Amino acid sequence: MRPGPYERHRELLQSVVRAIAAGECRRPFTEATGQDAADAGMRSTRTAGKVFRSLLGRPFELGQPGELGRVRTESSPYGLAPPIDYPRCDPAELIAAAGRAAAGWRAAGPYQRAGLAVEILRRLNTRSHELALAVHHTTGQPLQGALRAAGPRAQDRALEAVAQAFAESERVPADLHWKSAERGGQPLQGTCTLVPRGVSLLVGCPDFPLWNGCPGLFASLVTGNPVVVAPHPRSVLPLAITVRVARQVLAEAGHSPDLVTLAVAEPERQVHRRLATDPAVRIVDYTGPARFADWLEQHARQAVVFANRTGLNTVVVDSTDDYRRLVRGLALASCRCNGTVRTTPQNILVPERGFTTDEGHKTLRDLGADLGDAVDRLLGHPARAARALGAITADEVRGALTDAARYGPVLHASGPVAHPDHPYADLRSPLLVRLRASDERVYTREWPGPVSFLVGTESTSHSLALLRRTVARHGALYTSVHSTDPLVLAAAGTAALDAGVHLVENLDDLPADPSSALAELPGSGVNFVTGRFRVVRSRRHAPPSAPVPAPTRLEVDAALADV
Amino acid sequence: MRPGPYERHRELLQSVVRAIAAGECRRPFTEATGQDAADAGMRSTRTAGKVFRSLLGRPFELGQPGELGRVRTESSPYGLAPPIDYPRCDPAELIAAAGRAAAGWRAAGPYQRAGLAVEILRRLNTRSHELALAVHHTTGQPLQGALRAAGPRAQDRALEAVAQAFAESERVPADLHWKSAERGGQPLQGTCTLVPRGVSLLVGCPDFPLWNGCPGLFASLVTGNPVVVAPHPRSVLPLAITVRVARQVLAEAGHSPDLVTLAVAEPERQVHRRLATDPAVRIVDYTGPARFADWLEQHARQAVVFANRTGLNTVVVDSTDDYRRLVRGLALASCRCNGTVRTTPQNILVPERGFTTDEGHKTLRDLGADLGDAVDRLLGHPARAARALGAITADEVRGALTDAARYGPVLHASGPVAHPDHPYADLRSPLLVRLRASDERVYTREWPGPVSFLVGTESTSHSLALLRRTVARHGALYTSVHSTDPLVLAAAGTAALDAGVHLVENLDDLPADPSSALAELPGSGVNFVTGRFRVVRSRRHAPPSAPVPAPTRLEVDAALADV
C-alpha cells in the first residue's frame, strides 16, 4: 500500500516539532538547498526563467468556481510585460465553495492535513526559483532577496507553522476517561475533536507575499480551515502559483481543491474588505501597516484577526565595541525597503551628546556622516546597488521620500540609482533624516520605503523611554539595541517586554528581514495556531452498552442528508 | 528556608497537568472533601453561617485605591437582611493600580504565579460553606446546588485553569539556541519571555459567579495579567470574598494586592461597559446570554473577549432503552434554572410521530404528559422542592414564565411553590410548552428561568438539522442526544461538530450544570489560556563576549526610572 501523506513526511515533521519544543531551529529546506540543490528537486534558474516567461500575458488557469471575468492588476517594476491574466471569481462563490469543502477537510484529521501541507511545501520548494522571479518582478525586490523571501527560507518558515499547528492538534487528547465520583464511580468516556473555526482569509502582503503569507495559510490549513487567498493587486503571481500547487496536491489526494482559492480583483472592487467582513470568514491573516490592521480589527468582528503590524521598528544606540559593523549594518538595513511594508529600522534613537565606541567617542553628527558614507560606498557600484536596492513600485513610496526630507536636516539624500540591466527600474537610495526627540508626530508615523530617522535623545534612558512608549502604542516588528553595558541591555529587555515586542541585542541582523538568520513566525507564540480552532467534546457512558461497529462517513452523510 | 509557593504546591499542580494531558480528570478538592472534610480544613456549616451572618449589614473592607463611596446592590431572595455595603472605587483608579502592579507580577514568572494561585484556591477551599451561603443568598440557588457551584467543585474547575495556564507557560522554551547557516555557523542565542496581554476584566455572572468566574480569573492571573472583578450587582458577595482572599495571599507574598480588585457600582453606572471599553483592559471574560456577548465583541475592540454564550441548550430525543431515566433526567434538568443564565435544556426536539423506547412507542404527547407528571412528583414534597428549585431573583424571569406560556399548548404550567423555611422566597415550578418546528422565532430566543420547549419535528434527521442550524447561529453550552441507534449518534456527533458545540450522548447529566460529573472548563481548549499572553523574544550572539553578572531588578528599575 502506498504510504499516506503523513507517513511520507512523518520524520521531517516530527523533527521540526521536537526542535521547536527544545527551542532549537531546524531549517530542512534551507539546509537541503545548501547541500544539494539537485536532490531537493529545485529547477535551475534558467528553466525557472523559461517557465516564468511562459506565464506572461497568458490566462492563468485555476479552475475555480464562480468565475466572473478576467483581471490584470500587476505591472513589473523591471518593465517585464505583458501582465498575466487571472480569473476574477465571485467572492461569495469562493466562500460557499470553501464552506462545502470544509466538512471533508475537518474529517481528514490533523495527521493527513499536516502531511498534505508538507507535500504542498515540497512541491513549492521545487519551484523556488520560479517563485523568486514572481516575487522579484511584482514586488521589485532584488532577485537574491526575492529568492530568500520566496524560496527555501520561506518554505522553512511555513513548515514551522505546519509543525506548530500539528503539535497543537496532537496535544488535544483524543479520548477522555474519568469516573463520576457521585454516581458510584460510574465510568464515563469522551472524545475530543478539533473543530476548525471556519473560512480563513489571507490578505496578501504587497512586498513579501510568500514570506508573510505562507505561515498563516498553512497554520489555517493544518488546523482544518479552508483558505481564501486575496493577494495584494500589485503582487498576485507568487500567491497564484502557491494556490495552484495547493489545489493540485489537494485534488490528487481526493480533497476538494476549493479548500484553497485565489480571490483577485481590480483594486476599486475592494475585495479584501468585502471578504474580511463576510459572516462566514472566521480568520483573517494580515501583515503590514497598522492602519489596515486597525481597520480589520474594527470591521472584521466575526473573525479572529492575526494582524502583524510593521509599525515603528526602532534601534537604540547606546555604545558599541564594533563601530564599523554597527554602521555597516545600519547602512545595509536602511537600503532594504523598497515597498510599503517596512522591515528596516525607521527610528534610530541616539543620545544627542554621542556615545562610546571602540573608535572613541562618536557624536550623533559623526554617526550621521558615517552612515551616509557607508550607504554611498554600498551603492557605489551599479551591480552592488542592484543587489541591495529594490525597484520602487508605489507612488506612495516616492511621495514619502520627498515628504520626509522636509522635516529635518538630511543626512543622506535619496536619489535615483541606475540598474545595470533594467534601465526603467526606479531604484532610489535611502533617505536619512535627523530629527529631534520632540518631532514625535513625524517619527511615530509609519513611513513606507527607504526612510530612516536618526533621532537625537537626551540619554539612553530617554531613548528607552521613547521606545517603550512609541512601540507600545504603534507596534513594531522588532526593536534593536546596541550597547556594551549589561545594565542597558537589561533595561532594554524590560522596555521591549513592556512594549510587547521582540528585541535583538548587538546584532546587525534584524528578524523581520527574510535574509535574517533570526527570522521566525509572525505574531508570537502558540496563539497564532490555537486561535484557529476549538475543541469540542462528546461524552457518554463507558463502555457502551453494546459494542457496535461505527457507521461509515457515507452512512452518516446519508443520514444527515435526509432532510 | 521556607519553600516558595510553587514548591509547596508543585505535586498537586503537576498531577493535574499530567491528568489533563492524558485526557483524565483529577478533582483534588472534591476528592479530599469526600474523604476527610476536616483534613481539608473546611469549616462546618455552623461556623460558616456565623461568619456569613457577621458580614451582613456591615461595610465590606478591601483596602482598595480610589474609593469614592459605598454601595449596596444585593438583596437576598430568601429575605436575609440587611444587605452588605461594598466600596465603590473609581474604575480608572482600579485600572491604573492594576497597571502599576503588573510589572512585578510579570517578573514573578509562571512558577510563582501558579503557586500563589493554588494557595488562593486552598484558602477559598477552607471557606467553601461560607462561599456557598453567599451564592445561595444572592443567586437564589438551593443551598446544596450553591455548595456545588461555589465549593470544592468550583475550586477544582479553577485549578484546572491554573494547571492549563501553567502548562502552557512551561511549554514556552526559556532559551533558544541556533546557528546562523549563512554566517559560518555563528552561534546565536535567545530568550523567550511570556508577556501578559494586560489588565483582565471578569464580568461576573449573576447566577454562577464563582463557577463561571474563577476559571477566567485564575487563567489570567497565572499568565501574568492583573484582574479587575466586576460582579453582577445581584451577586457581589461570592466574588467579593474571593477578591479579598486573593488580595491577602498576594500581599503576604510581597505582591501588590491591587493585582485583583473588585469593581462594584449601582447598575445605572454601567461599570461593566465602562471597564470593558477602557483602552487598558485587554482581556474580558463573560458567561451568559448571547446579547451581552455580542455587545462585548462589538465594543470591547481593544480586548480579547472570552464569551461563553449560554445560547440554546438543545436535547434531541430519538429513542431510548431507559425511558424512565430519560423522563426523570429531563424533569430534574427543567427545574434547575431560577436565574437568567441558562444551564438547563431550553429546546427538546422530538419527532411528532413519536419514538421507540423500552416501554414501547411513545408519542410527543406521551412524553409531555410523563414529563409534567415527573416534575409534579419531584416537587410534590416541600423539602424536595426546596432542594430542586432556586428562588427567582429577577423580574425578567417572572415575565418570561408568563410570556412563554402564550406560544403553545402548556404541558406543565409554572406555579408558585412554597419553601418550607423561607415563606417569602419566590419559588416557581418549571414551564413546559409544546411548540411546532415552525415556531422557530420563539425557540431561538434565549429564555431565562425554568422555561423548556418540547418541539415536534418531522423526524430525527429534521431534529438534527434544526440543532445544527440554530445552535451554529445562536450558540449553546451543550447539546444532548438520546438514541439507541449508532447511526443517529454518529450523525448527532457530526451535527454538534458543525455547530461547534459539546455533545452528551444518552446521559441525563448535563455538562453546564455545576452538579454534573461532566463539567469542565468554559470555552474550549487551549485558546482559553494562550489568548492571554504573547511570547516575546530577545536575541544575541552566544556566548556573550564577556560573562557579566546580570543586573538586579532594582538596578534595572533605577535605570528605567532615570527619565
Tab-separated table of N, CA and C in Angstrom, chain B residues 74-126:
chain	number	residue	atom	x	y	z
B	74	GLU	N	-27.266	44.272	46.513
B	74	GLU	CA	-27.844	42.927	46.622
B	74	GLU	C	-29.087	42.926	47.512
B	75	SER	N	-29.952	41.941	47.265
B	75	SER	CA	-30.986	41.641	48.260
B	75	SER	C	-31.241	40.156	48.186
B	76	SER	N	-31.288	39.511	49.337
B	76	SER	CA	-31.414	38.054	49.357
B	76	SER	C	-32.811	37.626	48.940
B	77	PRO	N	-32.908	36.747	47.947
B	77	PRO	CA	-34.234	36.246	47.560
B	77	PRO	C	-34.859	35.399	48.676
B	78	TYR	N	-34.086	35.068	49.707
B	78	TYR	CA	-34.643	34.338	50.843
B	78	TYR	C	-34.946	35.283	52.007
B	79	GLY	N	-34.843	36.583	51.740
B	79	GLY	CA	-35.274	37.565	52.721
B	79	GLY	C	-34.245	37.919	53.775
B	80	LEU	N	-33.016	37.442	53.630
B	80	LEU	CA	-31.997	37.775	54.607
B	80	LEU	C	-31.604	39.244	54.462
B	81	ALA	N	-31.488	39.917	55.580
B	81	ALA	CA	-31.121	41.342	55.555
B	81	ALA	C	-30.247	41.603	56.772
B	82	PRO	N	-29.642	42.773	56.916
B	82	PRO	CA	-29.546	43.840	55.923
B	82	PRO	C	-28.442	43.552	54.916
B	83	PRO	N	-28.515	44.229	53.765
B	83	PRO	CA	-27.507	43.993	52.722
B	83	PRO	C	-26.124	44.511	53.124
B	84	ILE	N	-25.137	44.038	52.394
B	84	ILE	CA	-23.739	44.379	52.671
B	84	ILE	C	-23.354	45.613	51.868
B	85	ASP	N	-22.408	46.300	52.429
B	85	ASP	CA	-22.029	47.629	51.989
B	85	ASP	C	-20.599	47.546	51.415
B	86	TYR	N	-20.492	47.675	50.085
B	86	TYR	CA	-19.189	47.495	49.429
B	86	TYR	C	-18.556	48.835	49.074
B	87	PRO	N	-17.233	48.870	48.967
B	87	PRO	CA	-16.613	50.094	48.490
B	87	PRO	C	-16.903	50.282	47.001
B	88	ARG	N	-17.237	51.506	46.623
B	88	ARG	CA	-17.349	51.828	45.195
B	88	ARG	C	-16.098	52.598	44.822
B	89	CYS	N	-15.288	52.012	43.955
B	89	CYS	CA	-13.995	52.616	43.610
B	89	CYS	C	-14.025	53.153	42.187
B	90	ASP	N	-13.234	54.165	41.957
B	90	ASP	CA	-13.113	54.763	40.638
B	90	ASP	C	-12.511	53.728	39.679
B	91	PRO	N	-13.247	53.341	38.628
B	91	PRO	CA	-12.717	52.319	37.710
B	91	PRO	C	-11.340	52.689	37.162
B	92	ALA	N	-11.150	53.977	36.863
B	92	ALA	CA	-9.857	54.412	36.315
B	92	ALA	C	-8.742	54.157	37.325
B	93	GLU	N	-9.033	54.363	38.606
B	93	GLU	CA	-8.021	54.120	39.639
B	93	GLU	C	-7.703	52.636	39.761
B	94	LEU	N	-8.727	51.814	39.663
B	94	LEU	CA	-8.503	50.365	39.767
B	94	LEU	C	-7.618	49.895	38.608
B	95	ILE	N	-7.910	50.404	37.424
B	95	ILE	CA	-7.121	50.004	36.260
B	95	ILE	C	-5.695	50.523	36.372
B	96	ALA	N	-5.560	51.764	36.841
B	96	ALA	CA	-4.207	52.330	36.990
B	96	ALA	C	-3.419	51.524	38.027
B	97	ALA	N	-4.067	51.163	39.128
B	97	ALA	CA	-3.378	50.388	40.162
B	97	ALA	C	-2.977	49.014	39.616
B	98	ALA	N	-3.876	48.415	38.817
B	98	ALA	CA	-3.550	47.118	38.204
B	98	ALA	C	-2.336	47.268	37.289
B	99	GLY	N	-2.321	48.342	36.525
B	99	GLY	CA	-1.203	48.594	35.623
B	99	GLY	C	0.110	48.731	36.379
B	100	ARG	N	0.067	49.447	37.513
B	100	ARG	CA	1.293	49.614	38.294
B	100	ARG	C	1.777	48.289	38.871
B	101	ALA	N	0.837	47.428	39.217
B	101	ALA	CA	1.212	46.157	39.838
B	101	ALA	C	1.715	45.138	38.814
B	102	ALA	N	1.456	45.414	37.533
B	102	ALA	CA	1.656	44.379	36.504
B	102	ALA	C	3.118	43.978	36.305
B	103	ALA	N	4.047	44.954	36.332
B	103	ALA	CA	5.442	44.638	36.008
B	103	ALA	C	6.024	43.627	37.001
B	104	GLY	N	5.745	43.829	38.295
B	104	GLY	CA	6.244	42.910	39.308
B	104	GLY	C	5.649	41.519	39.147
B	105	TRP	N	4.404	41.468	38.753
B	105	TRP	CA	3.708	40.189	38.578
B	105	TRP	C	4.259	39.455	37.349
B	106	ARG	N	4.528	40.204	36.291
B	106	ARG	CA	5.149	39.601	35.107
B	106	ARG	C	6.514	39.030	35.483
B	107	ALA	N	7.276	39.821	36.241
B	107	ALA	CA	8.626	39.397	36.597
B	107	ALA	C	8.604	38.185	37.539
B	108	ALA	N	7.505	37.989	38.271
B	108	ALA	CA	7.434	36.853	39.206
B	108	ALA	C	7.529	35.520	38.472
B	109	GLY	N	7.095	35.492	37.218
B	109	GLY	CA	7.203	34.280	36.418
B	109	GLY	C	6.094	33.286	36.704
B	110	PRO	N	5.885	32.350	35.781
B	110	PRO	CA	4.742	31.433	35.887
B	110	PRO	C	4.799	30.502	37.099
B	111	TYR	N	5.977	30.136	37.545
B	111	TYR	CA	6.046	29.196	38.668
B	111	TYR	C	5.463	29.830	39.926
B	112	GLN	N	5.958	31.027	40.229
B	112	GLN	CA	5.458	31.677	41.432
B	112	GLN	C	3.976	32.030	41.293
B	113	ARG	N	3.600	32.468	40.088
B	113	ARG	CA	2.198	32.847	39.905
B	113	ARG	C	1.271	31.646	40.089
B	114	ALA	N	1.661	30.507	39.504
B	114	ALA	CA	0.817	29.310	39.633
B	114	ALA	C	0.766	28.866	41.096
B	115	GLY	N	1.908	28.929	41.776
B	115	GLY	CA	1.940	28.545	43.184
B	115	GLY	C	1.003	29.412	44.018
B	116	LEU	N	1.027	30.705	43.788
B	116	LEU	CA	0.162	31.604	44.557
B	116	LEU	C	-1.309	31.390	44.190
B	117	ALA	N	-1.564	31.065	42.936
B	117	ALA	CA	-2.951	30.799	42.530
B	117	ALA	C	-3.493	29.581	43.286
B	118	VAL	N	-2.679	28.533	43.389
B	118	VAL	CA	-3.128	27.353	44.140
B	118	VAL	C	-3.325	27.717	45.608
B	119	GLU	N	-2.447	28.564	46.131
B	119	GLU	CA	-2.580	28.992	47.526
B	119	GLU	C	-3.926	29.712	47.740
B	120	ILE	N	-4.287	30.565	46.796
B	120	ILE	CA	-5.584	31.261	46.904
B	120	ILE	C	-6.726	30.241	46.901
B	121	LEU	N	-6.625	29.257	46.000
B	121	LEU	CA	-7.685	28.243	45.923
B	121	LEU	C	-7.776	27.442	47.216
B	122	ARG	N	-6.624	27.140	47.817
B	122	ARG	CA	-6.636	26.388	49.076
B	122	ARG	C	-7.348	27.169	50.168
B	123	ARG	N	-7.085	28.461	50.200
B	123	ARG	CA	-7.760	29.266	51.222
B	123	ARG	C	-9.257	29.363	50.944
B	124	LEU	N	-9.593	29.515	49.677
B	124	LEU	CA	-11.020	29.559	49.333
B	124	LEU	C	-11.679	28.251	49.723
B	125	ASN	N	-10.944	27.158	49.549
B	125	ASN	CA	-11.480	25.836	49.861
B	125	ASN	C	-11.898	25.744	51.335
B	126	THR	N	-11.109	26.349	52.203
B	126	THR	CA	-11.458	26.276	53.630
B	126	THR	C	-12.692	27.122	53.939
